[in-house]
XYZ file of N, CA and C in Angstrom:
255
model
N 283.080 194.287 96.810
C 282.844 193.189 95.879
C 281.622 193.481 95.016
N 281.600 192.814 93.891
C 280.447 192.918 93.006
C 279.396 191.900 93.414
N 278.172 192.139 93.019
C 277.111 191.158 93.239
C 277.373 189.952 92.339
N 276.758 188.822 92.629
C 276.970 187.627 91.800
C 276.650 187.835 90.318
N 275.768 188.780 90.002
C 275.444 189.035 88.594
C 276.406 190.036 87.952
N 277.436 190.484 88.707
C 278.441 191.388 88.167
C 278.110 192.862 88.295
N 276.976 193.193 88.917
C 276.613 194.599 89.082
C 277.201 195.151 90.373
N 277.213 196.476 90.467
C 277.781 197.138 91.633
C 276.811 197.107 92.809
N 277.342 196.790 93.963
C 276.562 196.853 95.197
C 276.361 198.315 95.586
N 275.373 198.588 96.420
C 275.064 199.957 96.843
C 276.280 200.639 97.456
N 277.073 199.926 98.220
C 278.240 200.526 98.861
C 279.213 201.063 97.812
N 279.350 200.399 96.682
C 280.243 200.883 95.630
C 279.683 202.144 94.975
N 278.394 202.191 94.805
C 277.759 203.387 94.242
C 277.914 204.556 95.205
N 277.762 204.294 96.506
C 277.960 205.349 97.507
C 279.400 205.860 97.478
N 280.373 204.956 97.326
C 281.775 205.370 97.238
C 282.015 206.214 96.000
N 281.379 205.859 94.894
C 281.527 206.625 93.654
C 280.999 208.040 93.840
N 279.902 208.178 94.526
C 279.335 209.517 94.765
C 280.266 210.354 95.644
N 280.865 209.733 96.645
C 281.822 210.436 97.488
C 283.048 210.832 96.662
N 283.513 209.932 95.822
C 284.665 210.245 94.965
C 284.354 211.421 94.053
N 283.148 211.475 93.516
C 282.756 212.603 92.659
C 282.809 213.911 93.433
N 282.331 213.901 94.663
C 282.396 215.098 95.494
C 283.843 215.546 95.691
N 284.746 214.589 95.922
C 286.157 214.917 96.131
C 286.803 215.479 94.865
N 286.465 214.910 93.706
C 286.989 215.425 92.435
C 286.411 216.810 92.159
N 285.110 216.956 92.326
C 284.448 218.238 92.051
C 284.973 219.367 92.938
N 285.319 219.037 94.171
C 285.811 220.058 95.100
C 287.285 220.366 94.892
N 287.963 219.579 94.065
C 289.392 219.781 93.842
C 290.266 219.153 94.910
N 289.654 218.404 95.822
C 290.417 217.746 96.880
C 291.341 216.681 96.307
N 290.874 215.984 95.281
C 291.693 214.984 94.591
C 291.616 215.246 93.089
N 292.682 214.872 92.387
C 292.715 215.040 90.930
C 292.377 213.748 90.207
N 292.689 212.625 90.832
C 292.475 211.315 90.221
C 291.828 210.378 91.235
N 291.111 209.394 90.710
C 290.512 208.348 91.534
C 291.073 207.024 91.059
N 291.630 206.241 91.978
C 292.125 204.909 91.646
C 291.036 203.905 92.001
N 290.636 203.100 91.017
C 289.704 202.008 91.269
C 290.493 200.717 91.129
N 290.391 199.864 92.112
C 291.224 198.672 92.152
C 290.376 197.441 92.403
N 290.742 196.365 91.735
C 290.084 195.092 91.985
C 289.963 194.264 90.729
N 290.320 193.015 90.866
C 290.190 192.061 89.768
C 288.808 191.435 89.790
N 288.768 190.162 89.483
C 287.508 189.412 89.448
C 287.631 188.192 90.347
N 287.812 188.407 91.666
C 288.036 187.275 92.566
C 286.856 186.320 92.676
N 285.661 186.804 92.393
C 284.472 185.958 92.499
C 284.122 185.284 91.178
N 284.838 185.622 90.110
C 284.586 185.007 88.813
C 283.266 185.407 88.176
N 282.892 186.686 88.316
C 281.615 187.138 87.754
C 281.732 187.569 86.294
N 282.950 187.615 85.766
C 283.125 187.944 84.358
C 283.528 189.372 84.072
N 283.732 190.166 85.112
C 284.248 191.539 84.937
C 284.989 191.931 86.200
N 285.934 192.828 86.048
C 286.717 193.231 87.216
C 285.971 194.272 88.038
N 286.301 194.299 89.305
C 285.744 195.327 90.177
C 286.195 196.704 89.690
N 287.433 196.807 89.222
C 287.943 198.090 88.728
C 287.126 198.597 87.544
N 286.796 197.712 86.604
C 286.038 198.165 85.434
C 284.618 198.568 85.809
N 284.009 197.856 86.747
C 282.658 198.223 87.177
C 282.681 199.552 87.918
N 283.663 199.738 88.795
C 283.763 201.001 89.520
C 284.028 202.159 88.561
N 284.868 201.946 87.561
C 285.118 203.000 86.571
C 283.827 203.350 85.835
N 283.037 202.351 85.518
C 281.762 202.601 84.846
C 280.825 203.404 85.747
N 280.755 203.041 87.014
C 279.892 203.753 87.960
C 280.377 205.201 88.125
N 281.687 205.396 88.238
C 282.228 206.748 88.370
C 281.887 207.590 87.147
N 281.995 207.002 85.972
C 281.664 207.710 84.740
C 280.181 208.079 84.725
N 279.337 207.138 85.136
C 277.893 207.421 85.190
C 277.577 208.521 86.209
N 278.410 208.636 87.250
C 278.218 209.687 88.260
C 278.756 211.036 87.775
N 279.444 211.034 86.624
C 279.898 212.300 86.056
C 281.384 212.567 86.149
N 282.165 211.584 86.576
C 283.616 211.765 86.614
C 284.176 211.413 85.240
N 284.960 212.321 84.692
C 285.554 212.126 83.378
C 286.559 210.973 83.422
N 286.594 210.124 82.383
C 287.516 208.977 82.370
C 288.986 209.351 82.590
N 289.392 210.567 82.195
C 290.793 210.930 82.410
C 291.136 211.146 83.881
N 290.126 211.180 84.740
C 290.356 211.298 86.185
C 290.319 209.932 86.884
N 290.153 208.859 86.111
C 290.014 207.515 86.684
C 291.212 206.653 86.282
N 291.851 206.059 87.274
C 292.948 205.112 87.049
C 292.436 203.741 87.441
N 292.550 202.772 86.526
C 292.086 201.409 86.812
C 293.254 200.479 87.118
N 293.113 199.724 88.188
C 294.069 198.675 88.569
C 293.276 197.376 88.627
N 293.325 196.528 87.594
C 292.455 195.365 87.493
C 293.038 194.034 87.979
N 294.190 194.049 88.636
C 294.844 192.785 89.005
C 294.526 192.294 90.407
N 294.301 193.196 91.337
C 294.200 192.836 92.748
C 293.055 191.863 93.027
N 293.358 190.882 93.852
C 292.354 189.899 94.258
C 292.042 189.972 95.749
N 292.810 190.783 96.485
C 292.592 190.944 97.923
C 292.736 192.425 98.277
N 292.322 192.773 99.480
C 292.470 194.155 99.926
C 293.941 194.550 99.968
N 294.786 193.665 100.446
C 296.223 193.967 100.498
C 296.769 194.218 99.092
N 296.352 193.421 98.127
C 296.798 193.628 96.750
C 296.243 194.930 96.178
N 295.021 195.316 96.560
C 294.482 196.605 96.119
C 295.472 197.713 96.467
N 295.957 197.706 97.679
C 296.892 198.738 98.129
C 298.236 198.585 97.414
N 298.773 197.389 97.427
C 300.102 197.137 96.847
C 300.157 197.530 95.371
N 299.190 197.076 94.586
C 299.209 197.350 93.147
C 298.876 198.811 92.826
N 298.190 199.494 93.725
C 297.828 200.893 93.477
C 298.930 201.876 93.858
N 299.890 201.432 94.643
C 300.939 202.322 95.092
C 301.730 202.942 93.943
N 301.795 202.280 92.798
C 302.578 202.811 91.673
C 302.051 204.173 91.197
N 300.791 204.507 91.504
C 300.215 205.778 91.075
C 300.227 206.853 92.154
N 300.642 206.496 93.363
C 300.655 207.445 94.456
C 301.981 208.204 94.428
N 301.923 209.538 94.318
C 303.181 210.317 94.286
C 303.959 210.132 95.585
N 305.277 210.146 95.449
C 306.132 210.009 96.634
C 306.641 211.343 97.091
């Protein structure tokens, strides 16, 4: 979740750094960021995570945003469309 002021919590920044390591090592080609605005802070979790990933050095073409999910279950459900079968 985002902080009440709409900024990223430390845990999200830590996840972004781990994602960068995975992209840099070639372990993953894309990063899916998922999350709407369930707390009503004025921006989606997906957009904030994409911004943090970009600031960490991940190119936008490696980031997929899913901005609809309001719960953890929806994060998974809505993100499945990008997971190869």
